Tab-separated table of C-alpha atoms and ligand atoms in Angstrom:
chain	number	residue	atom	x	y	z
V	111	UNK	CA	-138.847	-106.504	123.866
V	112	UNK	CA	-135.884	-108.414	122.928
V	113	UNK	CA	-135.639	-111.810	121.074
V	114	UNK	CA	-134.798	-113.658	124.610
V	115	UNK	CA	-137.615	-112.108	126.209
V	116	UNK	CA	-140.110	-112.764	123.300
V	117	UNK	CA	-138.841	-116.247	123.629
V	118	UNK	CA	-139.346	-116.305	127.853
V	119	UNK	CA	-142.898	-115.487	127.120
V	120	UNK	CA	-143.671	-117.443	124.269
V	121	UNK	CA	-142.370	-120.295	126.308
V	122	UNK	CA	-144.615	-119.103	129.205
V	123	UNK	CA	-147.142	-119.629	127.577
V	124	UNK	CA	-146.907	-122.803	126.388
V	125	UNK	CA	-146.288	-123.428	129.954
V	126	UNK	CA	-142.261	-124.471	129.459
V	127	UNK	CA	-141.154	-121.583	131.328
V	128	UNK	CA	-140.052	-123.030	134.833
V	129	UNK	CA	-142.381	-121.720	137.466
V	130	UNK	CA	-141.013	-119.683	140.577
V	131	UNK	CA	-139.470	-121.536	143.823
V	132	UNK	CA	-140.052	-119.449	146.769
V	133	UNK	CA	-137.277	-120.392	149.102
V	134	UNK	CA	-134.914	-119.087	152.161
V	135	UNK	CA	-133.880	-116.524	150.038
V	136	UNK	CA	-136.610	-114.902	148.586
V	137	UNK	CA	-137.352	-111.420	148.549
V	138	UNK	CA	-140.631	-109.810	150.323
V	139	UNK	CA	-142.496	-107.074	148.362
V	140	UNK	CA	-146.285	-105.932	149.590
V	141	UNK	CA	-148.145	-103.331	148.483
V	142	UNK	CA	-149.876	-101.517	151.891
V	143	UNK	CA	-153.594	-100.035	152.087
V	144	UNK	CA	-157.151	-100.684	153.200
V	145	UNK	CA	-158.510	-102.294	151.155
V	146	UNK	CA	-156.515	-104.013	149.033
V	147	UNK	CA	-158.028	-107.301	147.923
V	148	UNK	CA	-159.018	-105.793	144.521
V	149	UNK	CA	-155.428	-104.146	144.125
V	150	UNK	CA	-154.038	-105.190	140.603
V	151	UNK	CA	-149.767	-105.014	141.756
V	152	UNK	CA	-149.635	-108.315	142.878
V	153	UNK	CA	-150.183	-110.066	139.733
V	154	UNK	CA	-148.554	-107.165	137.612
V	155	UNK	CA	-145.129	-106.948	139.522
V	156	UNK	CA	-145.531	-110.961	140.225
V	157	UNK	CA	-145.517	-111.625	136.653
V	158	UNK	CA	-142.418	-109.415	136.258
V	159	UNK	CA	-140.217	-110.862	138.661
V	160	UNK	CA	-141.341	-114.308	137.282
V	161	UNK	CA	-140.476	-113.291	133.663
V	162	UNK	CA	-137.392	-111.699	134.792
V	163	UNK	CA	-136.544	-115.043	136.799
V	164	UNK	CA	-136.232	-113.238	140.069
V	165	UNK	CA	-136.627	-115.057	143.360
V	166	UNK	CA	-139.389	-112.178	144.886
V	167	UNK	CA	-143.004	-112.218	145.659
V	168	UNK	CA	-145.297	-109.434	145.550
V	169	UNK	CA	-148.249	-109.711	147.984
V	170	UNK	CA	-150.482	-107.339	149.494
V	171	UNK	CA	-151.676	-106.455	153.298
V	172	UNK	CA	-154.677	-104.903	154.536
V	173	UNK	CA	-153.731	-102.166	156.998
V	174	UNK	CA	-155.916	-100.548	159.074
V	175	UNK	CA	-155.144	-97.008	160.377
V	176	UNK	CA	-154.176	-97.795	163.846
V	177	UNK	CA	-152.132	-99.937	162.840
V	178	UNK	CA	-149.933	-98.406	160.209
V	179	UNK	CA	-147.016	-96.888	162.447
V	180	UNK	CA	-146.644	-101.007	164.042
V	181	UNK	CA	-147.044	-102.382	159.645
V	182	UNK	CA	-144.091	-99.772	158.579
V	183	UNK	CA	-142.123	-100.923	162.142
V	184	UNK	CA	-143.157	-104.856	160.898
V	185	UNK	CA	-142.118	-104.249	157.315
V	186	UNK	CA	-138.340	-103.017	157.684
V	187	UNK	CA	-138.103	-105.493	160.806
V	188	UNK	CA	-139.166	-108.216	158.601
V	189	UNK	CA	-136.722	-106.837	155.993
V	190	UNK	CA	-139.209	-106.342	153.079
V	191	UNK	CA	-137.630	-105.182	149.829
V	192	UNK	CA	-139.698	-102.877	149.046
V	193	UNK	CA	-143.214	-102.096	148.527
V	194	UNK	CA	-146.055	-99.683	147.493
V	195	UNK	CA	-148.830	-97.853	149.507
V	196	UNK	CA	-152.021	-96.975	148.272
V	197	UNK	CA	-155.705	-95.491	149.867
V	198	UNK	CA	-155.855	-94.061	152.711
V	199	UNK	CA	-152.470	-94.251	153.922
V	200	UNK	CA	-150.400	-92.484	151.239
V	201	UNK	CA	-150.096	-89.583	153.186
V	202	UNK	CA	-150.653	-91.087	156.489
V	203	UNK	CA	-147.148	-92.891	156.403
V	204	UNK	CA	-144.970	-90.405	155.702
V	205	UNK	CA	-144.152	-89.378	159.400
V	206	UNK	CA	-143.194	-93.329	159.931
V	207	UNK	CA	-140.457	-93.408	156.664
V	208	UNK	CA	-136.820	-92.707	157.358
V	209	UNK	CA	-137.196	-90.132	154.630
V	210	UNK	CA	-139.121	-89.265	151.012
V	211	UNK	CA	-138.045	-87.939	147.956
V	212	UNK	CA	-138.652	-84.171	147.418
V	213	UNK	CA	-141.285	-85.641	144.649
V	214	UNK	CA	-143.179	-87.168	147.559
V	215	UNK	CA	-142.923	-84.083	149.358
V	216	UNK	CA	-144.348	-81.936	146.481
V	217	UNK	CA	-146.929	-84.507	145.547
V	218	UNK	CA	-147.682	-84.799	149.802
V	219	UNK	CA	-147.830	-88.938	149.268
V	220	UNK	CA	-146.145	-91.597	148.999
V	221	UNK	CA	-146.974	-94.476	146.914
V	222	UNK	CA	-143.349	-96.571	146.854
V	223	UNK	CA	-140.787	-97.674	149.402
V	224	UNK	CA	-137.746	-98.427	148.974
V	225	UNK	CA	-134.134	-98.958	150.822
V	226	UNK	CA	-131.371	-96.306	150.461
V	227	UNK	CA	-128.635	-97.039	152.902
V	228	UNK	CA	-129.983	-99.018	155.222
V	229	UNK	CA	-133.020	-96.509	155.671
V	230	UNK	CA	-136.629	-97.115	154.226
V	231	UNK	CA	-137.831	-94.111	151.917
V	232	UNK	CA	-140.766	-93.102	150.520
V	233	UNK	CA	-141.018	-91.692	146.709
V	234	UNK	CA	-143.849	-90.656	144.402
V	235	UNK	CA	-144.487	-92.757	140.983
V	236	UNK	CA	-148.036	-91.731	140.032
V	237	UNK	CA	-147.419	-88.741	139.088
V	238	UNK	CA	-144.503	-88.926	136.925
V	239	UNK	CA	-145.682	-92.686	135.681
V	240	UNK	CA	-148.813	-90.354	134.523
V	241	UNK	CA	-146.921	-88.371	132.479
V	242	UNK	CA	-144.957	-91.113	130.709
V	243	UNK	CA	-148.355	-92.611	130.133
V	244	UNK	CA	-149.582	-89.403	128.399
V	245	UNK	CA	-146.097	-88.396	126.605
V	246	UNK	CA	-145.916	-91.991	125.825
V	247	UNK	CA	-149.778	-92.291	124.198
V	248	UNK	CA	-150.155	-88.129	123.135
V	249	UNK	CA	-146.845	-86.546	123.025
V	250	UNK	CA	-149.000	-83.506	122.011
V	251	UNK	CA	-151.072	-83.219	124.906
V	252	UNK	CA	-148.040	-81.135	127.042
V	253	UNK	CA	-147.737	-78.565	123.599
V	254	UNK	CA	-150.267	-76.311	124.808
V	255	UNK	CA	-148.434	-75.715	128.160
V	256	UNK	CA	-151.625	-75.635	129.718
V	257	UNK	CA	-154.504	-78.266	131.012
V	258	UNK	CA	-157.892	-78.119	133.190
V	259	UNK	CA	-157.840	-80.585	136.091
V	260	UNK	CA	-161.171	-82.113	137.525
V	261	UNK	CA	-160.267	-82.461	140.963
V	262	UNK	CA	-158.204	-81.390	143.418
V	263	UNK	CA	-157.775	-84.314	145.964
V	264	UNK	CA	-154.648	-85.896	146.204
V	265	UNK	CA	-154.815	-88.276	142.792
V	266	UNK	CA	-154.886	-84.234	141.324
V	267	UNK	CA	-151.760	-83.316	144.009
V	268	UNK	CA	-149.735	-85.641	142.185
V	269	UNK	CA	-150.868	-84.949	138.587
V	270	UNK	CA	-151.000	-81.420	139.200
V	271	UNK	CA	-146.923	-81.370	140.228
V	272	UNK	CA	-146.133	-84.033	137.689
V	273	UNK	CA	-147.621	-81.724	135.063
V	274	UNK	CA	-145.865	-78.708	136.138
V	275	UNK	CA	-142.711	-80.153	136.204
V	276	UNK	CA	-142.801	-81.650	133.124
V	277	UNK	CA	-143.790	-78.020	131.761
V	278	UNK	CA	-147.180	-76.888	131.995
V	279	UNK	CA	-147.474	-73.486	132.758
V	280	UNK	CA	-151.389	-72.561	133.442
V	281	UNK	CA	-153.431	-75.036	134.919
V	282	UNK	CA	-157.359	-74.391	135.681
V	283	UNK	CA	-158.586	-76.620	138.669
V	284	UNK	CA	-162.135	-77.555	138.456
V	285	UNK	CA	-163.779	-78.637	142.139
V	286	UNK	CA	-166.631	-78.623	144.268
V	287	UNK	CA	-164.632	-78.181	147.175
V	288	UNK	CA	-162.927	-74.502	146.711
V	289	UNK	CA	-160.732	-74.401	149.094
V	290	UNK	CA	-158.927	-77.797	148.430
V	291	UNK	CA	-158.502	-76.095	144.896
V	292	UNK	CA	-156.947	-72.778	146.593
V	293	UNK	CA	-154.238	-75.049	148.550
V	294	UNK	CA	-153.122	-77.228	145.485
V	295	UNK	CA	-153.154	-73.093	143.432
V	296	UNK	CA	-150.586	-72.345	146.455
V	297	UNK	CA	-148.433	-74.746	146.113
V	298	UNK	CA	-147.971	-74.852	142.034
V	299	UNK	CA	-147.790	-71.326	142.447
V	300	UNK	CA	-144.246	-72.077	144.166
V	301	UNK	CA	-143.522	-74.469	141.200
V	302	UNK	CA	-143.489	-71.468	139.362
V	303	UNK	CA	-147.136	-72.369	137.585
V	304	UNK	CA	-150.209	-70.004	137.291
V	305	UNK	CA	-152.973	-71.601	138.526
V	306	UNK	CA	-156.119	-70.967	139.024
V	307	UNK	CA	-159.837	-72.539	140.546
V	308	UNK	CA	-163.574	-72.351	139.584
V	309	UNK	CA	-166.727	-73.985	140.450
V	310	UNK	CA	-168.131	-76.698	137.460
V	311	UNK	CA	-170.870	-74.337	136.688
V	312	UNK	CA	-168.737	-70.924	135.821
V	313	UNK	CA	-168.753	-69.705	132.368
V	314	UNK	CA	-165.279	-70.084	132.859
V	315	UNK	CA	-164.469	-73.406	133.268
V	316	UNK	CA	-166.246	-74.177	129.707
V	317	UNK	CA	-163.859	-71.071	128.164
V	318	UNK	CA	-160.674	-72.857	129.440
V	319	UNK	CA	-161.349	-76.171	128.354
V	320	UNK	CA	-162.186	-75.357	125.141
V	321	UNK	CA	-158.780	-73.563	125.255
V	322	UNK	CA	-156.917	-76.294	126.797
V	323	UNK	CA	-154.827	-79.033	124.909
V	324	UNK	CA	-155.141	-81.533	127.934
V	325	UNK	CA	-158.415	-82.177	130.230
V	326	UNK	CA	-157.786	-84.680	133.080
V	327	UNK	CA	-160.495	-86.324	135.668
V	328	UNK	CA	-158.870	-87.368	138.895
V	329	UNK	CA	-161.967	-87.353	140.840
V	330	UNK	CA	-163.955	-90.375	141.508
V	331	UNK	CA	-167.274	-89.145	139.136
V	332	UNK	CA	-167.846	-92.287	137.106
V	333	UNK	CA	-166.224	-94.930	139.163
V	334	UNK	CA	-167.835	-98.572	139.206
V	335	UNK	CA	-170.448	-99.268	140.980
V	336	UNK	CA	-171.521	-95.852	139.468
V	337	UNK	CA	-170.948	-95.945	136.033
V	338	UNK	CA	-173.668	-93.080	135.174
V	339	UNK	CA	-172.323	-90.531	136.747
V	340	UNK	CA	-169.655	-88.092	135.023
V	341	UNK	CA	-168.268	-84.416	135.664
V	342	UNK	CA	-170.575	-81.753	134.875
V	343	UNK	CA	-168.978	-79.902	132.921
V	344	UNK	CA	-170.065	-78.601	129.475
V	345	UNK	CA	-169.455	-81.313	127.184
V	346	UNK	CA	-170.168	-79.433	124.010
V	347	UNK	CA	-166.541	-77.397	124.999
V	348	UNK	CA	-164.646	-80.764	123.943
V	349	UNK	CA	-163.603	-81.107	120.291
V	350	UNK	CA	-159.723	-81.745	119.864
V	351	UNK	CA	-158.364	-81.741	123.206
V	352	UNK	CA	-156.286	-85.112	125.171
V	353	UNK	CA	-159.106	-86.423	127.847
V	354	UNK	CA	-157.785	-88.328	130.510
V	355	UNK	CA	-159.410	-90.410	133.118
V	356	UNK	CA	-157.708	-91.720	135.871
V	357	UNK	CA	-160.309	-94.419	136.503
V	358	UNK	CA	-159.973	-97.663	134.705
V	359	UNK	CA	-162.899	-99.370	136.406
V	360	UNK	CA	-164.948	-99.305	133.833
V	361	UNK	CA	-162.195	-99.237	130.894
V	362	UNK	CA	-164.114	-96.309	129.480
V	363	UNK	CA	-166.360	-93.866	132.236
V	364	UNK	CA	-169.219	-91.593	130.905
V	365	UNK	CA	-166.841	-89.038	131.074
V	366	UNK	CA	-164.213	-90.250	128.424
V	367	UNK	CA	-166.899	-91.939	126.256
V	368	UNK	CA	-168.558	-88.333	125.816
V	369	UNK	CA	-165.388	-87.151	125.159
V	370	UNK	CA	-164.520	-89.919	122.627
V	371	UNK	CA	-168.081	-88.464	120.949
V	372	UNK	CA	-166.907	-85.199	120.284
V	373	UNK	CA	-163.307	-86.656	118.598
V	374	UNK	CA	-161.337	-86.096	121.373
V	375	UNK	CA	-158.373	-88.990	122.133
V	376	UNK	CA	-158.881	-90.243	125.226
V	377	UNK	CA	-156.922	-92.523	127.981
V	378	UNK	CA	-158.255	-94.325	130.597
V	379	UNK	CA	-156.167	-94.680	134.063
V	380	UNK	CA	-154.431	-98.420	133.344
V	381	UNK	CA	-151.651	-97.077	131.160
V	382	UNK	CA	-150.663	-94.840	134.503
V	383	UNK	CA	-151.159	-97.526	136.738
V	384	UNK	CA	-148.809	-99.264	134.586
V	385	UNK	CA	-146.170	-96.315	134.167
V	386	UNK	CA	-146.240	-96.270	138.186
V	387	UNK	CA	-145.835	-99.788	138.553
V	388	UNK	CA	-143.179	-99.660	136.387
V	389	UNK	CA	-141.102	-96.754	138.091
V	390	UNK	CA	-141.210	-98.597	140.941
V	391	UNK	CA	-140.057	-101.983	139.584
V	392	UNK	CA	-137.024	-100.417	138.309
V	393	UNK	CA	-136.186	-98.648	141.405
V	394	UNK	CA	-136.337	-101.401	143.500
V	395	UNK	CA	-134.704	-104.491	141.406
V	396	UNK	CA	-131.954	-101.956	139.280
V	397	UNK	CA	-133.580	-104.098	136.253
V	398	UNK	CA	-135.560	-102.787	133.250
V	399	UNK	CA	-138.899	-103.982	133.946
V	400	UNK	CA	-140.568	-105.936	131.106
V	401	UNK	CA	-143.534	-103.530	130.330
V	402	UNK	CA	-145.444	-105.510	128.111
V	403	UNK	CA	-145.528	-108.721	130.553
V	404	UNK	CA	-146.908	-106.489	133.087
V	405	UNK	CA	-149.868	-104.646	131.037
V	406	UNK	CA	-150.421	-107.513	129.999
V	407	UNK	CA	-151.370	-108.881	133.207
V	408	UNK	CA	-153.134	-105.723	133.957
V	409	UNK	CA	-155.294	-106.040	130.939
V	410	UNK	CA	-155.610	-109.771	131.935
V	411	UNK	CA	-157.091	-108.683	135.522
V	412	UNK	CA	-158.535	-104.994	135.317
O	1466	ATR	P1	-157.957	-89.211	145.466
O	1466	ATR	O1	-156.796	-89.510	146.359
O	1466	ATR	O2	-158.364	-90.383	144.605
O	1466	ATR	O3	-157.783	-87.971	144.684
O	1466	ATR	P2	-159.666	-87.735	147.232
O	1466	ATR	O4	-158.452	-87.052	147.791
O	1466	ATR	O5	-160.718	-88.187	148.185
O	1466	ATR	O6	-159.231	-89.026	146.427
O	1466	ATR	O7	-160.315	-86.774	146.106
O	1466	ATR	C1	-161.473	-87.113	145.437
O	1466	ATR	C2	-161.806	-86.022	144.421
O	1466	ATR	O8	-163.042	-86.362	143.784
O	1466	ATR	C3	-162.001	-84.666	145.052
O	1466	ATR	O9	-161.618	-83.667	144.131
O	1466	ATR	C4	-163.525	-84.625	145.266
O	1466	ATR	O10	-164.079	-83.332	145.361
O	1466	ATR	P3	-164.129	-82.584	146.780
O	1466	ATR	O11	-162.750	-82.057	147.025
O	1466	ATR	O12	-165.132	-81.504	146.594
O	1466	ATR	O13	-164.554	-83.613	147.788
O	1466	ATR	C5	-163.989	-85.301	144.013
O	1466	ATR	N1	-165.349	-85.854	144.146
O	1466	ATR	C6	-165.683	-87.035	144.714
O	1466	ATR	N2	-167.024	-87.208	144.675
O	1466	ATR	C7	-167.542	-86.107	144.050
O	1466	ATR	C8	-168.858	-85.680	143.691
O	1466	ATR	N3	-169.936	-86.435	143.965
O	1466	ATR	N4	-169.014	-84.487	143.072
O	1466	ATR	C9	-167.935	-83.721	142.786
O	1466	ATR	N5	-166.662	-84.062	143.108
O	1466	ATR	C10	-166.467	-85.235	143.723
């Protein structure tokens, strides 16, 4: 952070920072899902436009699924900025967009739009904003070139590509539904990956992760309102290994305080939320988005 932005915030807070005008010539940003009343962007990417002085707003809309194709028609006709999806209609809005980023295409979602000549586009931050998280936090969690995934939905779609490209080369998928594990196999097969799948209760899956640098739960075991539940895998298998959740509601599931137990380093899923937020920021305002303002805010609200 820089001594003029340390000042902006210090001055912020003592509540001598002039507050935002919204005006004829303010910018439209909303994030787009179902629901979305508990969605943390507003007041993240809010705060950064503030801090940055910007003249945008952030704001989010509840979209049901019928009426998606008339909310992407309403957004560019409206001449929104920019914006993020999340649940259910990551996927779901792709055929809608004027085109997506071969990262979206990989990953199969989008979570960000943006204008590129005139044309609204969809791109993919959550799955590279994971990986700064974890290179950021554990550099040497991407060493072992290799990782066990707990899921294989579509949080694990984009994790799963994000990790291969960033150079993991064997990744074991761990799901109760096999063959949503065989089609995510398929496709990091084409990335040039070896993957493979079991079930939670093969011998297997307890060899691998005690092999594996990097464990990462993208399912939703854990998840408030049901904070007792956790994977079932074999717990006694973690010793030194990078566990990742990608829930942050609670700060710390079953999952990653077992983990924390047997001395592993563990992340919860704010720092990616963060990362994602902050990919996006960048891409649509050109400007170098003030990270700590934003987790801030996130550690304020989540
Ligand atoms: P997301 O987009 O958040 O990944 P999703 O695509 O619905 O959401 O995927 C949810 C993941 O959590 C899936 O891997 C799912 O397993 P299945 O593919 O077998 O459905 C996993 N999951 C959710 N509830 C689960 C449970 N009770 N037991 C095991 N896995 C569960």
């Amino acid at each position: 952070m820089s001594l003029f932005q340390g000042l902006r915030l210090l001055l912020k807070d003592l509540g001598g920072c002039k507050e935002m005008q919204i005006d004829g010539k303010t910018r439209l940003y909303a994030v787009l899902g179902n629901p979305v009343a508990h969605s943390l962007s507003p007041a993240m990417h809010n705060a950064a436009f503030e801090f940055l002085g910007l003249n945008s707003i952030y704001t989010a809309c509840c979209i049901s699924a019928e009426k998606l194709e008339q909310a992407v028609a309403g957004f560019k006709a409206l001449g929104f900025s920019g914006g993020n999806v999340t649940v259910p209609h990551k996927t779901a809005i792709i055929p809608y967009l004027d085109g997506i980023t071969d990262e979206a295409r990989l990953m199969g979602a989008v979570n960000t739009l943006y204008w590129q000549d005139d044309h609204l586009w969809g791109t993919n931050t959550d799955g590279p904003g994971f990986v700064k998280a974890l290179v950021e936090t554990y550099p040497e969690a991407l060493e072992g070139k290799n990782a066990v995934l707990l899921g294989a939905g579509g949080a694990a779609r984009a994790v799963a590509v994000a990790l291969v490209q960033a150079g993991i080369k064997e990744i074991l998928i761990i799901n109760r539904s096999r063959d949503k594990a065989q089609a995510l196999i398929g496709l990091l097969a084409d990335l040039g990956a070896q993957a493979w799948e079991t079930g939670w209760d093969d011998p297997v899956a307890g060899e691998a992760i005690a092999d594996s640098r990097l464990i990462v739960n993208t399912t939703s075991l854990g998840m408030e309102p049901r904070k007792e539940e956790a994977p079932p895998i074999d717990y006694s298998r973690l010793l030194h290994q990078v566990v990742v959740d990608l829930i942050y509601k609670p700060r710390e599931t079953l999952f990653l305080y077992r983990a924390r137990q047997q001395g592993c380093k563990t992340m919860n899923g704010l720092r990616m939320l963060l990362e994602q937020g902050v990919l996006a920021f960048e891409r649509w305002t050109g400007e170098k988005a003030p990270v700590q303002v934003m987790s801030r805010e996130l550690e304020r609200w989540a």
